[in-house]
Coordinates of C-alpha atoms and ligand atoms in Angstrom, one line a residue:
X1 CA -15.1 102.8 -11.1
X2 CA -12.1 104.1 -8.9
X3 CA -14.2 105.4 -6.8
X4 CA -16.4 102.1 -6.1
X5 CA -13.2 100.1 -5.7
X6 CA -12.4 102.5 -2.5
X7 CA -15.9 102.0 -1.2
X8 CA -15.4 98.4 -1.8
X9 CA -11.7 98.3 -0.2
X10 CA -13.1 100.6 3.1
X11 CA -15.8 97.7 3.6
X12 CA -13.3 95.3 3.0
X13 CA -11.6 96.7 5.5
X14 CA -14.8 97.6 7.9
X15 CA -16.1 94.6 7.8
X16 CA -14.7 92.8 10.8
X17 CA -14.8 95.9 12.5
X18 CA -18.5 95.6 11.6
X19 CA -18.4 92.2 13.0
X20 CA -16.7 92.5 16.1
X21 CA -18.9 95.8 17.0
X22 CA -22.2 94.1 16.2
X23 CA -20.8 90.9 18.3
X24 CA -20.6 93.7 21.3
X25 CA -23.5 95.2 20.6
X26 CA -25.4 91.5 20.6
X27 CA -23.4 90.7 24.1
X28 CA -24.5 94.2 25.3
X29 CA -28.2 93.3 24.2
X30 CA -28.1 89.8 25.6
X31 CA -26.7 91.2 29.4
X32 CA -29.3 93.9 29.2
X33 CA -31.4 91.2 28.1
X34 CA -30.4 89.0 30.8
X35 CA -30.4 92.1 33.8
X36 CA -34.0 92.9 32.6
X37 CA -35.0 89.3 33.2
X38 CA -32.9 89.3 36.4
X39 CA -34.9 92.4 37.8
X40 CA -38.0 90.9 36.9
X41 CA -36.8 87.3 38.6
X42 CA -39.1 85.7 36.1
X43 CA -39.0 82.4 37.3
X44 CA -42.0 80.5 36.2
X45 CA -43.9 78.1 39.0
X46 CA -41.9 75.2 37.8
X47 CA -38.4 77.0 38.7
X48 CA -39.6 78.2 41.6
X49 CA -40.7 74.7 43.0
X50 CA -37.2 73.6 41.8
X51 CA -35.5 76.2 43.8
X52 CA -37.7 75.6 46.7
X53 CA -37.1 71.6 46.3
X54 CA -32.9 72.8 46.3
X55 CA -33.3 75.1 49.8
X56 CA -35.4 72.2 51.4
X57 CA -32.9 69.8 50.9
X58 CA -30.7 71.8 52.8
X59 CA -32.8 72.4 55.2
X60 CA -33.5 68.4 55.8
X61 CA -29.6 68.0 55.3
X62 CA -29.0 70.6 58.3
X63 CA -32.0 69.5 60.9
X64 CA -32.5 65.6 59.8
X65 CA -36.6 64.5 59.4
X66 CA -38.5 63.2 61.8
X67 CA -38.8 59.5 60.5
X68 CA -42.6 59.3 61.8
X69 CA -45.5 59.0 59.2
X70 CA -47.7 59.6 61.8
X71 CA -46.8 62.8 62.8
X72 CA -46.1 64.2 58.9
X73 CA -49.6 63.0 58.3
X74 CA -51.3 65.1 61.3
X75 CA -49.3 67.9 60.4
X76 CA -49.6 67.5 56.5
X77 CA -53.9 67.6 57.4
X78 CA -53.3 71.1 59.0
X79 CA -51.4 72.8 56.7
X80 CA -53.0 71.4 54.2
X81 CA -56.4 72.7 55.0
X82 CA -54.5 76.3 55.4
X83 CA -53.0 76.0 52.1
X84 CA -56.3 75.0 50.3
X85 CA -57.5 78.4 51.6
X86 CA -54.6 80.4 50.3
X87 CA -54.5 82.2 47.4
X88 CA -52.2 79.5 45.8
X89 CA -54.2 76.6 46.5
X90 CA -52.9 74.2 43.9
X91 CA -49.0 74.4 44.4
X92 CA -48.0 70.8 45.5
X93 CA -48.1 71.7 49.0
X94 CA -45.7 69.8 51.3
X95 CA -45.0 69.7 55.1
X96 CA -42.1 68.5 56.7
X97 CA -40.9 67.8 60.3
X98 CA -37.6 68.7 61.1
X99 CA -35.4 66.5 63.6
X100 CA -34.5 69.2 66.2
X101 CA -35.4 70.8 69.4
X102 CA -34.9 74.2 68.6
X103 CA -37.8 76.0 67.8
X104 CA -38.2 76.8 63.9
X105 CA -40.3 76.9 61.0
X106 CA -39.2 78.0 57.7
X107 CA -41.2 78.1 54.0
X108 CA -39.3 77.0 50.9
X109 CA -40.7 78.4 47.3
X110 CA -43.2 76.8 45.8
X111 CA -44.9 75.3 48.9
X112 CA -42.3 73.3 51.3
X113 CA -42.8 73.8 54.7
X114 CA -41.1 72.7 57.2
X115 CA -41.6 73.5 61.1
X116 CA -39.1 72.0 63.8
X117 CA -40.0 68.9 66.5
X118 CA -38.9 71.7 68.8
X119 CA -41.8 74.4 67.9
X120 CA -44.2 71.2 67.9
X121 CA -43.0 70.8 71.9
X122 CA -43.5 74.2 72.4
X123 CA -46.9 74.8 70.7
X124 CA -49.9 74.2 72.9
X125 CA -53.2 73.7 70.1
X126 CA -54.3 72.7 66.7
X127 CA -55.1 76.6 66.6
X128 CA -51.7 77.8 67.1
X129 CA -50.2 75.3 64.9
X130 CA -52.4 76.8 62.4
X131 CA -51.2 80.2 63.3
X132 CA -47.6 79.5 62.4
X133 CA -47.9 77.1 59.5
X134 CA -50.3 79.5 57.7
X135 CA -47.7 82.6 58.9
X136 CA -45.1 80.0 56.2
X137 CA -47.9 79.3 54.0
X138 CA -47.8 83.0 53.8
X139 CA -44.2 83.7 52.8
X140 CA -44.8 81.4 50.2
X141 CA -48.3 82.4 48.7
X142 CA -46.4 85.9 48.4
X143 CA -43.5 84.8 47.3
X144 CA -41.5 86.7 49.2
X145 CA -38.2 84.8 49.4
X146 CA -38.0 85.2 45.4
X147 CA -39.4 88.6 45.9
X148 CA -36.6 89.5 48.2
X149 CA -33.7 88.1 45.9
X150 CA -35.4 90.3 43.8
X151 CA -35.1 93.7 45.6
X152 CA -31.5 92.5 47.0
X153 CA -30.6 92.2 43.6
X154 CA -28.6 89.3 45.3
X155 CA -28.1 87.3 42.5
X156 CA -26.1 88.5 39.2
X157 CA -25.7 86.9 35.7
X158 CA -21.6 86.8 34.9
X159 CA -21.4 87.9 31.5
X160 CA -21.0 84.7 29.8
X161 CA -24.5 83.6 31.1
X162 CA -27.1 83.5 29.6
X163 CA -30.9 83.0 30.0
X164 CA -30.5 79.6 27.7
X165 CA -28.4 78.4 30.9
X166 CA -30.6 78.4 33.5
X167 CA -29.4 76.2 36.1
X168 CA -26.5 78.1 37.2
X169 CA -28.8 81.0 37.7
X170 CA -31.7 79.4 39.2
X171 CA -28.5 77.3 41.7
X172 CA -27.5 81.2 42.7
X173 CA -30.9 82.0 43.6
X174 CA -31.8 78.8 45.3
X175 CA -28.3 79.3 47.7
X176 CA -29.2 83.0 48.2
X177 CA -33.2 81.2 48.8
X178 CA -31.6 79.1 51.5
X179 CA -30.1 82.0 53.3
X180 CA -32.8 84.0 53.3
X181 CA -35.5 81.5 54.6
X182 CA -32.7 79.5 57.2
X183 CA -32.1 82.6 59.1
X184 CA -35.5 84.6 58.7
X185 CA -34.6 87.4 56.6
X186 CA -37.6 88.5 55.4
X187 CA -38.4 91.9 56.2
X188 CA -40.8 93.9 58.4
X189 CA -43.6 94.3 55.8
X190 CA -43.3 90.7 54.7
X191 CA -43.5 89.3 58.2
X192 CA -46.6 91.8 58.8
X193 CA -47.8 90.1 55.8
X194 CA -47.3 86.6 56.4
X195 CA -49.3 87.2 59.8
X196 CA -52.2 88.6 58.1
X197 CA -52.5 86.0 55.9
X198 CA -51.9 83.6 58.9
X199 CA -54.8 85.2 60.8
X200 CA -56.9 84.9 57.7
X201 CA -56.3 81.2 56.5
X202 CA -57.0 80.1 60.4
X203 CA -60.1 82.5 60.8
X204 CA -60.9 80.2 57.1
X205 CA -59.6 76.9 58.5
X206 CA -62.2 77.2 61.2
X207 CA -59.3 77.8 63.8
X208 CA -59.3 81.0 66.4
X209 CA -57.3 83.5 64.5
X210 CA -54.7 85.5 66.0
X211 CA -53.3 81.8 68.0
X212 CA -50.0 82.9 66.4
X213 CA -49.6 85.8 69.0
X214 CA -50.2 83.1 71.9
X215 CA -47.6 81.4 70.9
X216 CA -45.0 84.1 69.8
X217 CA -46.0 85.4 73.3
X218 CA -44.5 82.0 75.1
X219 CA -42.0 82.3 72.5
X220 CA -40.6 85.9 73.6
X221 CA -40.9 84.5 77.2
X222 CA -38.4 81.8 76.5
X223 CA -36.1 83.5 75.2
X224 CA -36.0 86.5 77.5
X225 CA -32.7 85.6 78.7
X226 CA -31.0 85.4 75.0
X227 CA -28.3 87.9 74.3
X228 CA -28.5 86.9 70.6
X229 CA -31.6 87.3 68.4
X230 CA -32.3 83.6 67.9
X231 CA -34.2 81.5 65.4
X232 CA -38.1 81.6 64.6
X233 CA -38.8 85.6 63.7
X234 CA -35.7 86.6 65.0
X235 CA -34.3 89.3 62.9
X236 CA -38.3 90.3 62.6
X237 CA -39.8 93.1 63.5
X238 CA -39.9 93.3 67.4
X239 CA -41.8 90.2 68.5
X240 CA -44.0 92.7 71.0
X241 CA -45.3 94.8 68.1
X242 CA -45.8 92.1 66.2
X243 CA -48.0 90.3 69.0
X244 CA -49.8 93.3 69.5
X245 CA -50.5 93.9 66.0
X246 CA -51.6 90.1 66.0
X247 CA -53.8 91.2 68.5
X248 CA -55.4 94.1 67.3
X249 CA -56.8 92.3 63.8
X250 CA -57.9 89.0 65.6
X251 CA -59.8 91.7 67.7
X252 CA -63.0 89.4 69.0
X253 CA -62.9 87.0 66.1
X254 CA -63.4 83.7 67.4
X255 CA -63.0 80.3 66.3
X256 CA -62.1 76.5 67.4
X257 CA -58.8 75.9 69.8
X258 CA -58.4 72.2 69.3
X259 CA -56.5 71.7 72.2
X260 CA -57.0 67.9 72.9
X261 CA -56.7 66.4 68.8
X262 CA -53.3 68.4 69.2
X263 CA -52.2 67.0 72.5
X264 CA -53.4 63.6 71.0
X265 CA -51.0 64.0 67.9
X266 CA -48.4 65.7 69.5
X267 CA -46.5 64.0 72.1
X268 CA -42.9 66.2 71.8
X269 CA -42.3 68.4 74.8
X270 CA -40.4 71.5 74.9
X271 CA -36.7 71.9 75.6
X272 CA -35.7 74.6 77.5
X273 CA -34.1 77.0 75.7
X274 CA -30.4 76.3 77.4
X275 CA -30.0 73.2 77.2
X276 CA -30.8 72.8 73.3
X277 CA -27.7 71.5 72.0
X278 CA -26.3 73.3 69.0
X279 CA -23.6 72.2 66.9
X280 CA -20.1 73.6 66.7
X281 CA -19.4 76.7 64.6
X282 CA -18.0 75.3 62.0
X283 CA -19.2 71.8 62.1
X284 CA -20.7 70.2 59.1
X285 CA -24.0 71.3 59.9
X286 CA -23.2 75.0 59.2
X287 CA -20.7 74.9 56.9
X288 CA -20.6 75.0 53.0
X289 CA -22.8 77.3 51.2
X290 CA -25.0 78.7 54.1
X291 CA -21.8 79.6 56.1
X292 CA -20.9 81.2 52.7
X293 CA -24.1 82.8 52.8
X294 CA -24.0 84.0 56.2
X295 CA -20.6 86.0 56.0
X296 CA -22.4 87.1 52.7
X297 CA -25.2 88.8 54.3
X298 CA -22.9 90.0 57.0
X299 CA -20.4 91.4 54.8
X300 CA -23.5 93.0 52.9
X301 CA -24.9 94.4 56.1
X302 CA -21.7 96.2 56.6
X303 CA -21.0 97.5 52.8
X304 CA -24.9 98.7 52.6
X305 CA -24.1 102.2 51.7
X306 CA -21.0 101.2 49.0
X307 CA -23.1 98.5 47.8
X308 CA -25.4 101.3 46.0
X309 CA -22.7 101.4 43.0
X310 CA -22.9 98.3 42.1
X311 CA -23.2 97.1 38.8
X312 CA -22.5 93.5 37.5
X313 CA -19.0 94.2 38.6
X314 CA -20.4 94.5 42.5
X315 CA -19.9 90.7 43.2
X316 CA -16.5 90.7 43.1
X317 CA -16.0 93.4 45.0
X318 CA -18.1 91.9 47.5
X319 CA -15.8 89.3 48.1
X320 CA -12.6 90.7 49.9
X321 CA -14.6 91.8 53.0
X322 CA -16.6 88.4 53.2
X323 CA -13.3 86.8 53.0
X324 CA -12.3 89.1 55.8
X325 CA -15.5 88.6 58.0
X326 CA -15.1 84.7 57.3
X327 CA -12.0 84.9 59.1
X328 CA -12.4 87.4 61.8
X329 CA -15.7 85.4 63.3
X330 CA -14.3 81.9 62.6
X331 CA -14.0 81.0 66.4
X332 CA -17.9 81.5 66.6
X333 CA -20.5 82.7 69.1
X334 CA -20.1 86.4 68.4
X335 CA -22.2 86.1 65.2
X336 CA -25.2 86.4 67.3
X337 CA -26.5 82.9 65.9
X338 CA -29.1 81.7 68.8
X339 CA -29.3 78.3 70.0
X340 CA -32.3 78.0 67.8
X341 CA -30.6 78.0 64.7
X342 CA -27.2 76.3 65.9
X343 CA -29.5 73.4 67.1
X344 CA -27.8 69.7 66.6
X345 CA -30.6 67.8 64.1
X346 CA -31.3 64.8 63.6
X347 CA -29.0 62.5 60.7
X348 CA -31.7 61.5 58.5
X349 CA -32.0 64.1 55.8
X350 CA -35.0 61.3 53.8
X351 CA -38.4 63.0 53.5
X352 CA -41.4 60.9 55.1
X353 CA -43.6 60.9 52.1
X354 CA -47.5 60.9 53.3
X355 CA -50.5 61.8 51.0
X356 CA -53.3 63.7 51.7
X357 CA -57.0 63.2 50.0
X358 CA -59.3 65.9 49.6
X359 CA -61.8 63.9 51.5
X360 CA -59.4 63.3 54.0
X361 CA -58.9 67.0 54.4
X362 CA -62.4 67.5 54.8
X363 CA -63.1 65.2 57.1
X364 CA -60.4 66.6 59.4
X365 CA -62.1 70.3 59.0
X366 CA -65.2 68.2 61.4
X367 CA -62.8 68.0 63.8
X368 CA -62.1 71.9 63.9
X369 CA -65.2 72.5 66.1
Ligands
ZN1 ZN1 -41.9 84.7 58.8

């Protein structure tokens, strides 16, 4: 009896302990929970659209759209037909003309792509149009920007979050999205990647594979002069390999050029690379979240070998010296950012909504002879 009573006092006593350790452990299980998820990035088709739909706004809020049916609908045929022939052919597949003479291209998750007024001047045929688009329908068909989040292990779950509230998570990983596809961060074996994939959908399409190298090729040329890596494939793996890589797989492989339906569709011409006008370091169009992002990256770059230590702690930790970057390169220009991707766009962040039928698709595959 005496004795029950002190077994019955001690759990009196033990029992919030009990309570408060099991409320740790359950935390403990839900981060662990949460981290497993993270490293997984289990984001299910629907998320990953949604992230994609959160980047590309950006990206229209940064360049402008072209306000041209006609041209969305030309360009919206070709990539189209590319995308049909990709591994992920039912994604809702959307292409977007951005309102900007520097040369760019850049593929949101879940199937946005968007390619620049400027790259449109600058390509020469329906062929290497297909080379590039199909090089974005690439990145996303792999899912590469997710995939890259992924292996950064950019993104981290406070430890309040929880998987029930998504949307702050999938907001982190749609700003970390955006920096990732607006400046070309994808790395070597990605871009490799997306080029073999490119050279394959053409070669499908009908087109001349290995286009893409033609145009990186007039690409390279223009830019000769650049001190700064700048825009399209810029941090990529030297442009020369990559071309000669190109090369090598499109060996003898031929297919159609398309040189006058281009030239018919296309009216933009190309603006020399010096006199693109870029906006202001610090001006609307690269501020907020991507200016954020950039001294993010930066500041990442330079704390690469600390950074290994990281736990879910490492974010804070992160922030001092991206404070301190923010600060030091505030006057601009010695980031390096090429006039490519400081270009001025356009005002008119609205998407130009044009539909596609499968018919119409295939009757615009006649006309890649
Ligand atoms: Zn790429």
């Amino acid at each position: 009896m005496k004795q029950s009573m002190i077994v019955v006092a001690l759990l009196a006593l033990a029992a919030p302990a009990y309570a408060q350790l099991g409320g740790i452990l359950n935390k403990a299980q839900k981060i662990q929970e949460a981290k497993g998820k993270l490293d997984d990035l289990n984001v299910t088709e629907e998320e990953e659209r949604t992230i994609g739909e959160q980047v590309s706004a950006k990206i229209r809020q940064r360049f402008g759209v072209v306000q041209d049916p006609a041209i969305h609908k030309y360009v919206t045929l070709v990539g189209t037909l590319l995308a049909q022939q990709s591994e992920r052919p039912n994604l809702a597949w959307t292409f977007i003309v951005l309102d900007t003479d520097g040369v760019n291209a850049f593929a949101s998750p879940g199937g946005i792509v968007h390619i620049t007024r400027g790259a449109l001047g600058l390509i020469t045929s329906e062929a290497e149009l297909a080379g590039v688009l199909a090089h974005e329908v690439g990145h996303v068909a792999h899912k590469h920007a997710v995939n890259a989040i992924r292996k950064g292990k950019a993104v981290q779950l406070g430890a309040n979050e929880t998987l029930s509230s998504r949307g702050p998570f999938l907001d982190k990983i749609a700003n970390k999205a955006y920096d990732i596809v607006l400046e070309n961060k994808f790395d070597r074996n990605d871009e490799m990647d997306s080029d073999k994939v490119s050279l394959t959908l053409a070669e499908k399409a009908g087109y001349a594979p290995g286009k893409l190298a033609d145009f990186l090729t007039r690409l390279d040329e223009r830019n000769k002069d650049q001190p700064a890596s700048n825009g399209l494939f810029a941090s990529h793996p030297d442009t020369q390999a990559r071309i000669e890589a190109i090369r090598k797989q499109a060996g003898s492989r031929n297919g159609a050029v398309v040189e006058a339906r281009y030239k018919a569709n296309v009216k933009y011409k190309p603006t020399p690379v010096t006199a693109i006008a870029t906006v202001e370091d610090g001006a609307s169009g690269l501020t907020g979240s991507t200016k954020a992002g950039d001294k993010k990256e930066d500041a990442k770059k330079e704390e690469e070998p600390k950074k290994k230590g990281f736990g879910l702690g490492g974010l804070k930790q992160a922030v001092a010296p991206e404070k301190q970057s923010a600060q030091v390169s505030a006057s601009g220009g010695s980031r390096g950012v090429g006039p490519d991707r400081a270009a001025k766009g356009g005002s008119n962040p609205a998407p130009v909504k044009v539909s596609v039928s499968n018919a119409e698709v295939a009757e615009f595959k006649r006309g890649v002879a």
